[in-house]
Short mmCIF file of N, CA and C in Angstrom, two decimals:
data_model
loop_
_atom_site.label_atom_id
_atom_site.label_comp_id
_atom_site.label_asym_id
_atom_site.label_seq_id
_atom_site.Cartn_x
_atom_site.Cartn_y
_atom_site.Cartn_z
N UNK A 1 -54.12 40.85 -90.14
CA UNK A 1 -52.80 40.61 -89.59
C UNK A 1 -52.33 41.92 -88.97
N UNK A 2 -51.85 41.83 -87.73
CA UNK A 2 -51.36 43.02 -87.04
C UNK A 2 -50.04 42.71 -86.35
N UNK A 3 -49.30 43.76 -86.00
CA UNK A 3 -48.01 43.56 -85.34
C UNK A 3 -48.15 43.08 -83.90
N UNK A 4 -49.35 43.11 -83.35
CA UNK A 4 -49.59 42.61 -82.01
C UNK A 4 -49.54 43.63 -80.90
N UNK A 5 -49.28 44.87 -81.21
CA UNK A 5 -49.14 45.90 -80.17
C UNK A 5 -50.45 46.56 -79.79
N UNK A 6 -51.52 46.27 -80.53
CA UNK A 6 -52.81 46.92 -80.23
C UNK A 6 -52.73 48.40 -80.48
N UNK A 7 -53.19 49.20 -79.52
CA UNK A 7 -53.17 50.66 -79.68
C UNK A 7 -51.83 51.26 -79.26
N UNK A 8 -50.93 50.46 -78.68
CA UNK A 8 -49.61 50.95 -78.28
C UNK A 8 -48.63 50.81 -79.44
N UNK A 9 -47.43 51.33 -79.26
CA UNK A 9 -46.37 51.13 -80.25
C UNK A 9 -45.80 49.72 -80.10
N UNK A 10 -45.27 49.17 -81.17
CA UNK A 10 -44.59 47.87 -81.08
C UNK A 10 -43.33 48.06 -80.24
N UNK A 11 -42.76 46.97 -79.76
CA UNK A 11 -41.61 47.04 -78.86
C UNK A 11 -40.28 47.22 -79.55
N UNK A 12 -39.26 47.48 -78.75
CA UNK A 12 -37.89 47.54 -79.24
C UNK A 12 -37.33 46.12 -79.33
N UNK A 13 -36.35 45.92 -80.20
CA UNK A 13 -35.70 44.61 -80.39
C UNK A 13 -36.69 43.51 -80.72
N UNK A 14 -37.67 43.82 -81.55
CA UNK A 14 -38.70 42.86 -81.95
C UNK A 14 -38.21 42.09 -83.17
N UNK A 15 -38.49 40.81 -83.18
CA UNK A 15 -38.22 39.97 -84.35
C UNK A 15 -39.41 39.01 -84.46
N UNK A 16 -40.44 39.43 -85.18
CA UNK A 16 -41.68 38.65 -85.30
C UNK A 16 -41.84 38.15 -86.73
N UNK A 17 -42.46 36.99 -86.86
CA UNK A 17 -42.62 36.37 -88.17
C UNK A 17 -44.00 35.74 -88.30
N UNK A 18 -44.59 35.93 -89.48
CA UNK A 18 -45.88 35.33 -89.80
C UNK A 18 -45.74 34.60 -91.13
N UNK A 19 -46.29 33.41 -91.20
CA UNK A 19 -46.36 32.66 -92.45
C UNK A 19 -47.82 32.61 -92.88
N UNK A 20 -48.11 33.05 -94.09
CA UNK A 20 -49.46 32.99 -94.64
C UNK A 20 -49.43 31.92 -95.73
N UNK A 21 -50.18 30.83 -95.51
CA UNK A 21 -50.11 29.69 -96.43
C UNK A 21 -51.48 29.01 -96.56
N UNK A 22 -52.45 29.68 -97.17
CA UNK A 22 -53.75 29.05 -97.36
C UNK A 22 -53.67 27.86 -98.33
N UNK A 23 -54.33 26.78 -97.99
CA UNK A 23 -54.28 25.56 -98.80
C UNK A 23 -54.75 25.82 -100.23
N UNK A 24 -53.98 25.37 -101.20
CA UNK A 24 -54.36 25.45 -102.61
C UNK A 24 -54.30 26.83 -103.23
N UNK A 25 -53.74 27.80 -102.54
CA UNK A 25 -53.70 29.17 -103.08
C UNK A 25 -52.67 29.29 -104.20
N UNK A 26 -53.05 29.88 -105.35
CA UNK A 26 -52.08 30.12 -106.41
C UNK A 26 -51.16 31.30 -106.11
N UNK A 27 -51.59 32.16 -105.21
CA UNK A 27 -50.82 33.33 -104.80
C UNK A 27 -51.47 33.97 -103.60
N UNK A 28 -50.72 34.81 -102.90
CA UNK A 28 -51.21 35.49 -101.70
C UNK A 28 -50.91 36.98 -101.86
N UNK A 29 -51.84 37.83 -101.42
CA UNK A 29 -51.58 39.27 -101.42
C UNK A 29 -51.79 39.81 -100.01
N UNK A 30 -51.10 40.90 -99.71
CA UNK A 30 -51.27 41.59 -98.44
C UNK A 30 -51.34 43.08 -98.72
N UNK A 31 -52.24 43.76 -98.01
CA UNK A 31 -52.36 45.21 -98.16
C UNK A 31 -52.40 45.82 -96.77
N UNK A 32 -51.57 46.84 -96.57
CA UNK A 32 -51.44 47.49 -95.27
C UNK A 32 -52.40 48.67 -95.18
N UNK A 33 -53.38 48.57 -94.28
CA UNK A 33 -54.31 49.68 -94.07
C UNK A 33 -53.69 50.72 -93.15
N UNK A 34 -52.77 50.30 -92.31
CA UNK A 34 -52.04 51.20 -91.42
C UNK A 34 -50.61 50.69 -91.37
N UNK A 35 -49.63 51.59 -91.54
CA UNK A 35 -48.23 51.19 -91.52
C UNK A 35 -47.38 52.37 -91.09
N UNK A 36 -46.70 52.23 -89.96
CA UNK A 36 -45.83 53.29 -89.46
C UNK A 36 -44.71 52.65 -88.63
N UNK A 37 -43.48 52.69 -89.17
CA UNK A 37 -42.31 52.21 -88.44
C UNK A 37 -41.24 53.28 -88.45
N UNK A 38 -40.23 53.12 -87.61
CA UNK A 38 -39.11 54.05 -87.60
C UNK A 38 -38.36 53.91 -88.94
N UNK A 39 -38.36 54.97 -89.71
CA UNK A 39 -37.77 54.95 -91.06
C UNK A 39 -36.34 54.42 -91.05
N UNK A 40 -36.08 53.42 -91.88
CA UNK A 40 -34.76 52.82 -92.12
C UNK A 40 -34.22 51.95 -90.98
N UNK A 41 -34.85 51.96 -89.81
CA UNK A 41 -34.34 51.18 -88.69
C UNK A 41 -35.27 50.03 -88.30
N UNK A 42 -36.56 50.24 -88.40
CA UNK A 42 -37.55 49.20 -88.11
C UNK A 42 -38.20 48.84 -89.44
N UNK A 43 -38.12 47.56 -89.80
CA UNK A 43 -38.43 47.15 -91.16
C UNK A 43 -39.38 45.95 -91.18
N UNK A 44 -40.30 45.97 -92.14
CA UNK A 44 -41.12 44.81 -92.45
C UNK A 44 -40.64 44.28 -93.79
N UNK A 45 -40.23 43.02 -93.79
CA UNK A 45 -39.79 42.37 -95.02
C UNK A 45 -40.83 41.32 -95.42
N UNK A 46 -41.13 41.28 -96.71
CA UNK A 46 -42.11 40.33 -97.22
C UNK A 46 -41.40 39.43 -98.22
N UNK A 47 -41.56 38.13 -97.99
CA UNK A 47 -40.89 37.13 -98.82
C UNK A 47 -41.90 36.22 -99.50
N UNK A 48 -41.53 35.71 -100.64
CA UNK A 48 -42.27 34.67 -101.34
C UNK A 48 -41.57 33.35 -101.03
N UNK A 49 -42.36 32.31 -100.72
CA UNK A 49 -41.79 31.01 -100.36
C UNK A 49 -42.44 29.91 -101.19
N UNK A 50 -41.73 28.81 -101.32
CA UNK A 50 -42.27 27.65 -102.03
C UNK A 50 -43.10 26.75 -101.12
N UNK A 51 -42.82 26.79 -99.81
CA UNK A 51 -43.59 26.01 -98.84
C UNK A 51 -43.54 26.70 -97.48
N UNK A 52 -44.23 26.14 -96.49
CA UNK A 52 -44.33 26.78 -95.18
C UNK A 52 -43.00 26.85 -94.43
N UNK A 53 -42.06 25.98 -94.74
CA UNK A 53 -40.75 26.05 -94.08
C UNK A 53 -39.90 27.19 -94.64
N UNK A 54 -40.18 27.62 -95.84
CA UNK A 54 -39.54 28.77 -96.49
C UNK A 54 -38.01 28.69 -96.45
N UNK A 55 -37.43 27.58 -96.95
CA UNK A 55 -35.98 27.43 -96.87
C UNK A 55 -35.20 28.39 -97.77
N UNK A 56 -35.78 28.79 -98.89
CA UNK A 56 -35.11 29.70 -99.83
C UNK A 56 -36.01 30.88 -100.15
N UNK A 57 -36.22 31.79 -99.17
CA UNK A 57 -37.15 32.90 -99.40
C UNK A 57 -36.64 33.88 -100.45
N UNK A 58 -37.59 34.44 -101.20
CA UNK A 58 -37.28 35.49 -102.18
C UNK A 58 -37.87 36.79 -101.65
N UNK A 59 -37.01 37.79 -101.42
CA UNK A 59 -37.46 39.07 -100.90
C UNK A 59 -38.28 39.81 -101.95
N UNK A 60 -39.53 40.15 -101.60
CA UNK A 60 -40.40 40.90 -102.51
C UNK A 60 -40.45 42.38 -102.16
N UNK A 61 -40.40 42.68 -100.86
CA UNK A 61 -40.52 44.08 -100.43
C UNK A 61 -39.85 44.27 -99.08
N UNK A 62 -39.28 45.45 -98.90
CA UNK A 62 -38.70 45.87 -97.63
C UNK A 62 -39.31 47.23 -97.33
N UNK A 63 -40.19 47.27 -96.33
CA UNK A 63 -40.98 48.46 -96.06
C UNK A 63 -40.58 49.10 -94.74
N UNK A 64 -40.53 50.42 -94.72
CA UNK A 64 -40.15 51.16 -93.53
C UNK A 64 -40.73 52.56 -93.63
N UNK A 65 -40.99 53.17 -92.49
CA UNK A 65 -41.55 54.52 -92.49
C UNK A 65 -43.05 54.48 -92.55
N UNK A 66 -43.65 55.38 -93.31
CA UNK A 66 -45.10 55.47 -93.46
C UNK A 66 -45.49 54.89 -94.82
N UNK A 67 -46.16 53.75 -94.83
CA UNK A 67 -46.46 53.05 -96.08
C UNK A 67 -47.90 52.55 -96.14
N UNK A 68 -48.83 53.21 -95.49
CA UNK A 68 -50.23 52.78 -95.55
C UNK A 68 -50.69 52.69 -96.99
N UNK A 69 -51.48 51.66 -97.29
CA UNK A 69 -51.98 51.45 -98.64
C UNK A 69 -51.09 50.55 -99.48
N UNK A 70 -49.88 50.28 -99.03
CA UNK A 70 -48.94 49.43 -99.77
C UNK A 70 -49.52 48.03 -99.95
N UNK A 71 -49.40 47.48 -101.17
CA UNK A 71 -49.88 46.12 -101.47
C UNK A 71 -48.74 45.33 -102.09
N UNK A 72 -48.61 44.06 -101.64
CA UNK A 72 -47.58 43.16 -102.16
C UNK A 72 -48.24 41.82 -102.42
N UNK A 73 -47.83 41.13 -103.49
CA UNK A 73 -48.39 39.80 -103.74
C UNK A 73 -47.32 38.83 -104.20
N UNK A 74 -47.57 37.55 -103.92
CA UNK A 74 -46.67 36.48 -104.32
C UNK A 74 -47.21 35.81 -105.58
N UNK A 75 -46.34 35.08 -106.24
CA UNK A 75 -46.79 34.24 -107.35
C UNK A 75 -46.82 32.78 -106.90
N UNK A 76 -46.56 32.57 -105.60
CA UNK A 76 -46.70 31.25 -104.98
C UNK A 76 -47.78 31.36 -103.91
N UNK A 77 -48.15 30.25 -103.33
CA UNK A 77 -49.20 30.25 -102.31
C UNK A 77 -48.72 30.45 -100.90
N UNK A 78 -47.46 30.89 -100.72
CA UNK A 78 -46.92 31.08 -99.37
C UNK A 78 -46.20 32.42 -99.27
N UNK A 79 -46.54 33.18 -98.22
CA UNK A 79 -45.91 34.47 -97.97
C UNK A 79 -45.38 34.48 -96.54
N UNK A 80 -44.19 35.05 -96.38
CA UNK A 80 -43.58 35.21 -95.05
C UNK A 80 -43.44 36.69 -94.79
N UNK A 81 -43.94 37.16 -93.63
CA UNK A 81 -43.88 38.57 -93.24
C UNK A 81 -43.04 38.64 -91.97
N UNK A 82 -42.01 39.49 -91.98
CA UNK A 82 -41.10 39.59 -90.84
C UNK A 82 -40.98 41.05 -90.42
N UNK A 83 -41.23 41.32 -89.12
CA UNK A 83 -41.04 42.65 -88.54
C UNK A 83 -39.81 42.60 -87.66
N UNK A 84 -38.85 43.51 -87.92
CA UNK A 84 -37.64 43.61 -87.12
C UNK A 84 -37.48 45.06 -86.68
N UNK A 85 -37.24 45.27 -85.38
CA UNK A 85 -37.03 46.63 -84.88
C UNK A 85 -35.70 46.72 -84.13
N UNK A 86 -35.16 47.93 -84.06
CA UNK A 86 -33.90 48.14 -83.35
C UNK A 86 -34.17 48.38 -81.86
N UNK A 87 -33.17 48.90 -81.15
CA UNK A 87 -33.29 49.01 -79.70
C UNK A 87 -33.70 50.40 -79.20
N UNK A 88 -34.19 51.26 -80.09
CA UNK A 88 -34.56 52.60 -79.60
C UNK A 88 -35.98 52.97 -79.98
N UNK A 89 -36.17 53.83 -80.94
CA UNK A 89 -37.47 54.41 -81.28
C UNK A 89 -38.41 53.34 -81.85
N UNK A 90 -39.66 53.36 -81.40
CA UNK A 90 -40.68 52.49 -82.01
C UNK A 90 -41.83 53.36 -82.48
N UNK A 91 -42.81 52.75 -83.13
CA UNK A 91 -43.90 53.52 -83.71
C UNK A 91 -45.18 52.70 -83.66
N UNK A 92 -46.19 53.15 -84.41
CA UNK A 92 -47.52 52.54 -84.36
C UNK A 92 -47.65 51.15 -84.92
N UNK A 93 -46.68 50.73 -85.76
CA UNK A 93 -46.72 49.38 -86.31
C UNK A 93 -47.61 49.26 -87.53
N UNK A 94 -48.24 48.08 -87.68
CA UNK A 94 -49.03 47.89 -88.89
C UNK A 94 -50.28 47.06 -88.63
N UNK A 95 -51.21 47.25 -89.54
CA UNK A 95 -52.42 46.44 -89.63
C UNK A 95 -52.61 46.16 -91.12
N UNK A 96 -52.90 44.90 -91.44
CA UNK A 96 -53.00 44.53 -92.85
C UNK A 96 -54.06 43.46 -93.05
N UNK A 97 -54.55 43.37 -94.26
CA UNK A 97 -55.43 42.28 -94.63
C UNK A 97 -54.74 41.49 -95.73
N UNK A 98 -54.97 40.19 -95.73
CA UNK A 98 -54.38 39.35 -96.76
C UNK A 98 -55.48 38.56 -97.45
N UNK A 99 -55.18 38.10 -98.64
CA UNK A 99 -56.16 37.34 -99.40
C UNK A 99 -55.48 36.50 -100.47
N UNK A 100 -56.30 35.75 -101.18
CA UNK A 100 -55.80 34.89 -102.25
C UNK A 100 -55.72 35.68 -103.55
N UNK A 101 -54.75 35.37 -104.34
CA UNK A 101 -54.64 35.93 -105.69
C UNK A 101 -55.31 34.94 -106.61
N UNK A 102 -56.18 35.42 -107.46
CA UNK A 102 -56.90 34.54 -108.38
C UNK A 102 -55.94 33.91 -109.38
N UNK A 103 -56.22 32.66 -109.70
CA UNK A 103 -55.42 31.96 -110.71
C UNK A 103 -55.75 32.54 -112.08
N UNK A 104 -54.76 32.65 -112.96
CA UNK A 104 -55.03 33.16 -114.31
C UNK A 104 -55.87 32.16 -115.10
N UNK A 105 -56.54 32.66 -116.10
CA UNK A 105 -57.34 31.80 -116.97
C UNK A 105 -56.41 30.88 -117.75
N UNK A 106 -56.69 29.60 -117.69
CA UNK A 106 -55.84 28.62 -118.40
C UNK A 106 -56.67 27.73 -119.30
N UNK A 107 -57.77 28.25 -119.81
CA UNK A 107 -58.64 27.45 -120.67
C UNK A 107 -59.98 27.23 -120.02
N UNK A 108 -60.68 26.20 -120.43
CA UNK A 108 -62.01 25.93 -119.91
C UNK A 108 -61.95 25.43 -118.47
N UNK A 109 -62.84 25.99 -117.64
CA UNK A 109 -62.97 25.53 -116.26
C UNK A 109 -64.43 25.20 -116.03
N UNK A 110 -64.71 24.08 -115.40
CA UNK A 110 -66.07 23.68 -115.07
C UNK A 110 -66.39 24.09 -113.65
N UNK A 111 -67.39 24.91 -113.47
CA UNK A 111 -67.81 25.35 -112.15
C UNK A 111 -68.99 24.52 -111.69
N UNK A 112 -68.92 24.01 -110.47
CA UNK A 112 -69.98 23.12 -110.00
C UNK A 112 -70.84 23.73 -108.91
N UNK A 113 -70.44 24.89 -108.37
CA UNK A 113 -71.28 25.61 -107.41
C UNK A 113 -71.01 27.09 -107.53
N UNK A 114 -71.72 27.90 -106.73
CA UNK A 114 -71.64 29.35 -106.88
C UNK A 114 -70.47 29.98 -106.13
N UNK A 115 -69.67 29.23 -105.43
CA UNK A 115 -68.60 29.84 -104.64
C UNK A 115 -67.40 30.21 -105.48
#
């Protein structure tokens, strides 16, 4: 997942949103390999949602500045990532990878293949 700016800086007055909702996921995690925004003015907010429409989002993290390596995870299978920038200074943006959070052990599980 990237902010879409490629090798350039992200734009001014940006309001971008991504919904991560893999089918059957018990939770979703995201980790930023590169993260650089204008401190306190350009912000990435990460929300936990109950479904893809995300009518009642729960704010998990509000990230700004230099935050490479930051990891956030949901306890639901849906995550909403929102990048908002102001009308002046921009920066390199972000690049992140996301994945599924493993379900906790809840007793005996029968495995039928190697995946």
